[in-house]
Amino acid sequence: NVCEGQVITYRIRVSASADMASPVTMRDTLPTGLSLVSGSIKFTNASGVVTTESNSCWNATNRTITWPSKSLLKSESVYEIRAVVNPVGGSNTSITLQNNAVLSDDQGNTWPQVSVTNTLLRRYATIEKTAALVVKAANGTETLQPWDTGSAANPVDTQAGQTIQYMMTVRNVGQLASGEILVQDVVPSGLSYVNGSMTAVGGRVTA
C-alpha cells in the first residue's frame, strides 16, 4: 500500500542463463497517478556497473520508459526507475496502480509481461503504542517515567505491584477523513486492568 507523495522504486530483474545473442529492449509503462522522478532511470549490468539513462527515455504521451537496447550477459541485470505518487482528487478511498514492463529483442521475440500492483490508500491511519511506569511517592502523588516503546529485545523493566500506563496514539495520515476507527488492546497475562483508567482524547471508550 502507498500514500500520496510517497516515492516508489521499481526494479525489473532479468536473469540470463547465458549471454544473449541479440540486443534486448525494456519498456515500462507507468500508471496514471504516478510521476517519473527525474534522473531515476537506471540500468545495472551483470558485472554490477550502473548506468543512469537520459530522461529522454521517458515518453509522457504514452507514459512509457524505454531503455536503450542492451546486450545482456549471463547472470542478472537490473532495470530501475523511481516514481512519486501524485495527489488525487475525488472521494475514492483507494485506487489501484498497476505498473507493467515488457522485454523484447530485435528478432521480434517478446518475453511475458511482468506487473506490480500497488494500492493507493487515501483513508489511512497509523497507530503507535508506548508505555510508562507509574511511580507513586510516599505522599501518594503519582508521576510517569519517560515513555518507552519497549520490545522483546529491549523490554521496559518492571516488578510485581508496579502500575504501567499504556498510550495508543492514532494519526490520520491520509487525505480523507478517517471515519470511525476502532482501537482494541489486549491486556497480557500477568497484568490486571485498573478499573476506570481507560480514557480517550477525541474519541470514546468502551471498557
mmCIF file of C-alpha atoms in Angstrom:
data_model
loop_
_atom_site.group_PDB
_atom_site.id
_atom_site.type_symbol
_atom_site.label_atom_id
_atom_site.label_comp_id
_atom_site.label_asym_id
_atom_site.label_seq_id
_atom_site.Cartn_x
_atom_site.Cartn_y
_atom_site.Cartn_z
ATOM 1 C CA ASN A 1 0.000 0.000 0.000
ATOM 2 C CA VAL A 2 1.195 3.524 -0.807
ATOM 3 C CA CYS A 3 0.184 7.079 0.090
ATOM 4 C CA GLU A 4 0.115 10.343 -1.849
ATOM 5 C CA GLY A 5 3.573 11.904 -2.033
ATOM 6 C CA GLN A 6 5.366 8.598 -1.444
ATOM 7 C CA VAL A 7 8.195 7.573 -3.786
ATOM 8 C CA ILE A 8 8.096 4.046 -5.239
ATOM 9 C CA THR A 9 11.208 2.312 -6.577
ATOM 10 C CA TYR A 10 10.578 -0.254 -9.305
ATOM 11 C CA ARG A 11 13.300 -2.804 -10.112
ATOM 12 C CA ILE A 12 12.940 -5.231 -13.002
ATOM 13 C CA ARG A 13 15.405 -8.123 -12.716
ATOM 14 C CA VAL A 14 16.338 -10.090 -15.809
ATOM 15 C CA SER A 15 18.225 -13.357 -15.301
ATOM 16 C CA ALA A 16 20.001 -14.768 -18.347
ATOM 17 C CA SER A 17 21.243 -18.354 -18.329
ATOM 18 C CA ALA A 18 23.805 -17.398 -20.991
ATOM 19 C CA ASP A 19 24.995 -14.312 -22.842
ATOM 20 C CA MET A 20 22.112 -13.130 -25.010
ATOM 21 C CA ALA A 21 22.932 -13.121 -28.714
ATOM 22 C CA SER A 22 20.511 -10.341 -29.652
ATOM 23 C CA PRO A 23 20.159 -6.904 -28.037
ATOM 24 C CA VAL A 24 17.028 -6.506 -25.931
ATOM 25 C CA THR A 25 14.859 -3.522 -25.069
ATOM 26 C CA MET A 26 12.929 -2.990 -21.852
ATOM 27 C CA ARG A 27 9.739 -0.939 -21.844
ATOM 28 C CA ASP A 28 7.917 0.019 -18.652
ATOM 29 C CA THR A 29 4.531 1.738 -18.532
ATOM 30 C CA LEU A 30 3.715 3.922 -15.536
ATOM 31 C CA PRO A 31 0.058 4.017 -14.487
ATOM 32 C CA THR A 32 -1.834 7.277 -14.294
ATOM 33 C CA GLY A 33 -1.344 8.687 -10.821
ATOM 34 C CA LEU A 34 2.444 8.351 -10.805
ATOM 35 C CA SER A 35 5.106 10.806 -11.993
ATOM 36 C CA LEU A 36 8.588 9.716 -13.005
ATOM 37 C CA VAL A 37 11.383 11.057 -10.783
ATOM 38 C CA SER A 38 13.879 12.883 -12.996
ATOM 39 C CA GLY A 39 17.263 11.166 -13.217
ATOM 40 C CA SER A 40 15.964 7.870 -11.802
ATOM 41 C CA ILE A 41 16.118 5.726 -14.967
ATOM 42 C CA LYS A 42 18.997 3.304 -14.363
ATOM 43 C CA PHE A 43 20.458 0.057 -15.614
ATOM 44 C CA THR A 44 22.819 -2.264 -13.735
ATOM 45 C CA ASN A 45 24.589 -4.865 -15.853
ATOM 46 C CA ALA A 46 25.637 -8.356 -14.802
ATOM 47 C CA SER A 47 29.031 -7.007 -13.698
ATOM 48 C CA GLY A 48 27.392 -4.524 -11.321
ATOM 49 C CA VAL A 49 28.121 -1.419 -13.425
ATOM 50 C CA VAL A 50 25.334 1.164 -13.032
ATOM 51 C CA THR A 51 24.313 3.454 -15.903
ATOM 52 C CA THR A 52 21.974 6.409 -15.390
ATOM 53 C CA GLU A 53 19.966 6.814 -18.570
ATOM 54 C CA SER A 54 18.750 10.067 -20.102
ATOM 55 C CA ASN A 55 15.338 11.437 -19.165
ATOM 56 C CA SER A 56 14.612 11.310 -22.906
ATOM 57 C CA CYS A 57 13.822 7.612 -22.379
ATOM 58 C CA TRP A 58 10.520 8.822 -20.912
ATOM 59 C CA ASN A 59 7.573 9.373 -23.272
ATOM 60 C CA ALA A 60 4.990 11.407 -21.369
ATOM 61 C CA THR A 61 2.327 10.875 -24.042
ATOM 62 C CA ASN A 62 2.103 7.100 -23.681
ATOM 63 C CA ARG A 63 3.652 7.098 -20.181
ATOM 64 C CA THR A 64 6.376 4.660 -21.255
ATOM 65 C CA ILE A 65 10.050 4.409 -20.293
ATOM 66 C CA THR A 66 12.136 2.735 -22.997
ATOM 67 C CA TRP A 67 15.703 1.857 -22.085
ATOM 68 C CA PRO A 68 18.358 1.840 -24.837
ATOM 69 C CA SER A 69 18.921 -1.626 -26.313
ATOM 70 C CA LYS A 70 21.293 -3.760 -24.238
ATOM 71 C CA SER A 71 23.290 -6.919 -24.923
ATOM 72 C CA LEU A 72 22.705 -8.798 -21.688
ATOM 73 C CA LEU A 73 25.394 -11.031 -20.250
ATOM 74 C CA LYS A 74 24.873 -14.257 -18.345
ATOM 75 C CA SER A 75 23.590 -13.621 -14.781
ATOM 76 C CA GLU A 76 21.263 -10.892 -13.513
ATOM 77 C CA SER A 77 20.756 -7.404 -14.924
ATOM 78 C CA VAL A 78 18.506 -4.817 -13.267
ATOM 79 C CA TYR A 79 16.386 -2.030 -14.755
ATOM 80 C CA GLU A 80 15.273 0.608 -12.258
ATOM 81 C CA ILE A 81 13.031 3.667 -12.067
ATOM 82 C CA ARG A 82 11.515 5.762 -9.298
ATOM 83 C CA ALA A 83 8.083 7.371 -9.348
ATOM 84 C CA VAL A 84 6.196 9.623 -6.962
ATOM 85 C CA VAL A 85 2.516 9.116 -6.123
ATOM 86 C CA ASN A 86 0.553 12.175 -7.208
ATOM 87 C CA PRO A 87 -2.244 13.832 -5.194
ATOM 88 C CA VAL A 88 -5.628 12.573 -6.338
ATOM 89 C CA GLY A 89 -8.963 14.354 -6.237
ATOM 90 C CA GLY A 90 -12.376 12.865 -5.636
ATOM 91 C CA SER A 91 -13.764 10.753 -2.829
ATOM 92 C CA ASN A 92 -12.349 7.311 -3.697
ATOM 93 C CA THR A 93 -10.721 5.828 -0.611
ATOM 94 C CA SER A 94 -8.375 3.560 -2.608
ATOM 95 C CA ILE A 95 -7.001 3.486 -6.150
ATOM 96 C CA THR A 96 -5.184 0.623 -7.910
ATOM 97 C CA LEU A 97 -1.846 1.453 -9.555
ATOM 98 C CA GLN A 98 -0.514 -1.239 -11.921
ATOM 99 C CA ASN A 99 2.958 -0.937 -13.414
ATOM 100 C CA ASN A 100 3.736 -3.121 -16.454
ATOM 101 C CA ALA A 101 7.069 -3.994 -18.065
ATOM 102 C CA VAL A 102 7.883 -5.926 -21.252
ATOM 103 C CA LEU A 103 11.242 -7.172 -22.579
ATOM 104 C CA SER A 104 11.745 -7.737 -26.318
ATOM 105 C CA ASP A 105 14.623 -8.254 -28.737
ATOM 106 C CA ASP A 106 15.369 -7.131 -32.285
ATOM 107 C CA GLN A 107 14.257 -10.520 -33.648
ATOM 108 C CA GLY A 108 10.635 -9.923 -32.693
ATOM 109 C CA ASN A 109 10.734 -12.065 -29.562
ATOM 110 C CA THR A 110 8.819 -10.794 -26.531
ATOM 111 C CA TRP A 111 9.053 -12.191 -23.020
ATOM 112 C CA PRO A 112 5.968 -12.418 -20.766
ATOM 113 C CA GLN A 113 4.861 -9.106 -19.299
ATOM 114 C CA VAL A 114 5.626 -8.556 -15.630
ATOM 115 C CA SER A 115 3.402 -6.395 -13.438
ATOM 116 C CA VAL A 116 3.493 -4.851 -9.987
ATOM 117 C CA THR A 117 0.286 -3.620 -8.379
ATOM 118 C CA ASN A 118 0.090 -1.067 -5.572
ATOM 119 C CA THR A 119 -2.972 0.269 -3.816
ATOM 120 C CA LEU A 120 -3.099 3.999 -3.143
ATOM 121 C CA LEU A 121 -4.841 4.462 0.197
ATOM 122 C CA ARG A 122 -6.441 7.854 0.685
ATOM 123 C CA ARG A 123 -8.057 6.889 4.003
ATOM 124 C CA TYR A 124 -5.116 5.776 6.082
ATOM 125 C CA ALA A 125 -4.145 5.864 9.753
ATOM 126 C CA THR A 126 -1.194 4.754 11.849
ATOM 127 C CA ILE A 127 -1.115 3.651 15.486
ATOM 128 C CA GLU A 128 1.767 3.747 17.947
ATOM 129 C CA LYS A 129 1.781 2.127 21.387
ATOM 130 C CA THR A 130 4.049 3.295 24.203
ATOM 131 C CA ALA A 131 4.276 2.521 27.915
ATOM 132 C CA ALA A 132 5.427 4.362 31.025
ATOM 133 C CA LEU A 133 5.880 3.188 34.608
ATOM 134 C CA VAL A 134 3.735 4.961 37.192
ATOM 135 C CA VAL A 135 5.799 5.965 40.223
ATOM 136 C CA LYS A 136 3.907 6.713 43.445
ATOM 137 C CA ALA A 137 5.598 8.930 46.051
ATOM 138 C CA ALA A 138 5.171 8.494 49.793
ATOM 139 C CA ASN A 139 2.528 11.261 49.831
ATOM 140 C CA GLY A 140 0.503 9.417 47.194
ATOM 141 C CA THR A 141 1.455 11.656 44.279
ATOM 142 C CA GLU A 142 1.861 9.746 41.006
ATOM 143 C CA THR A 143 4.337 10.643 38.281
ATOM 144 C CA LEU A 144 5.207 8.956 34.993
ATOM 145 C CA GLN A 145 8.648 7.840 33.974
ATOM 146 C CA PRO A 146 9.662 8.561 30.344
ATOM 147 C CA TRP A 147 7.557 6.880 27.661
ATOM 148 C CA ASP A 148 9.131 3.851 26.011
ATOM 149 C CA THR A 149 8.003 1.612 23.151
ATOM 150 C CA GLY A 150 9.658 -1.472 24.654
ATOM 151 C CA SER A 151 10.418 -4.613 22.670
ATOM 152 C CA ALA A 152 11.214 -8.272 23.219
ATOM 153 C CA ALA A 153 14.896 -7.434 22.811
ATOM 154 C CA ASN A 154 14.753 -4.289 24.961
ATOM 155 C CA PRO A 155 11.792 -4.562 27.370
ATOM 156 C CA VAL A 156 10.688 -1.983 29.914
ATOM 157 C CA ASP A 157 11.806 -3.318 33.311
ATOM 158 C CA THR A 158 9.133 -3.509 35.994
ATOM 159 C CA GLN A 159 8.287 -5.503 39.116
ATOM 160 C CA ALA A 160 5.306 -7.045 40.892
ATOM 161 C CA GLY A 161 2.809 -4.434 42.070
ATOM 162 C CA GLN A 162 4.111 -1.808 39.616
ATOM 163 C CA THR A 163 1.480 0.163 37.684
ATOM 164 C CA ILE A 164 2.078 0.635 33.959
ATOM 165 C CA GLN A 165 0.303 3.242 31.849
ATOM 166 C CA TYR A 166 -0.136 2.432 28.164
ATOM 167 C CA MET A 167 -0.868 5.014 25.487
ATOM 168 C CA MET A 168 -2.036 4.388 21.918
ATOM 169 C CA THR A 169 -1.594 7.302 19.525
ATOM 170 C CA VAL A 170 -3.661 7.157 16.327
ATOM 171 C CA ARG A 171 -2.761 9.524 13.483
ATOM 172 C CA ASN A 172 -4.762 10.138 10.336
ATOM 173 C CA VAL A 173 -2.077 10.374 7.652
ATOM 174 C CA GLY A 174 -4.441 10.024 4.695
ATOM 175 C CA GLN A 175 -6.008 12.713 2.536
ATOM 176 C CA LEU A 176 -9.589 11.985 3.587
ATOM 177 C CA ALA A 177 -11.420 11.968 6.899
ATOM 178 C CA SER A 178 -10.737 8.609 8.514
ATOM 179 C CA GLY A 179 -14.230 7.811 9.665
ATOM 180 C CA GLU A 180 -14.631 5.894 12.913
ATOM 181 C CA ILE A 181 -11.536 3.926 13.945
ATOM 182 C CA LEU A 182 -11.859 1.087 16.455
ATOM 183 C CA VAL A 183 -8.811 0.582 18.681
ATOM 184 C CA GLN A 184 -8.636 -2.620 20.730
ATOM 185 C CA ASP A 185 -5.916 -3.543 23.195
ATOM 186 C CA VAL A 186 -5.389 -6.919 24.833
ATOM 187 C CA VAL A 187 -4.071 -6.934 28.402
ATOM 188 C CA PRO A 188 -1.357 -9.612 28.514
ATOM 189 C CA SER A 189 -1.244 -12.391 31.056
ATOM 190 C CA GLY A 190 0.437 -11.179 34.242
ATOM 191 C CA LEU A 191 -1.290 -7.776 34.215
ATOM 192 C CA SER A 192 -4.633 -6.696 35.669
ATOM 193 C CA TYR A 193 -6.638 -3.807 34.220
ATOM 194 C CA VAL A 194 -7.141 -0.870 36.595
ATOM 195 C CA ASN A 195 -10.870 -0.134 36.577
ATOM 196 C CA GLY A 196 -11.781 3.313 35.245
ATOM 197 C CA SER A 197 -8.297 4.009 33.898
ATOM 198 C CA MET A 198 -9.191 3.952 30.200
ATOM 199 C CA THR A 199 -9.559 7.406 28.639
ATOM 200 C CA ALA A 200 -9.626 8.831 25.107
ATOM 201 C CA VAL A 201 -8.882 12.258 23.655
ATOM 202 C CA GLY A 202 -11.038 12.972 20.625
ATOM 203 C CA GLY A 203 -12.895 9.676 20.948
ATOM 204 C CA ARG A 204 -14.906 7.498 23.289
ATOM 205 C CA VAL A 205 -14.075 4.424 25.366
ATOM 206 C CA THR A 206 -15.860 1.125 25.928
ATOM 207 C CA ALA A 207 -14.444 -0.850 28.860
#
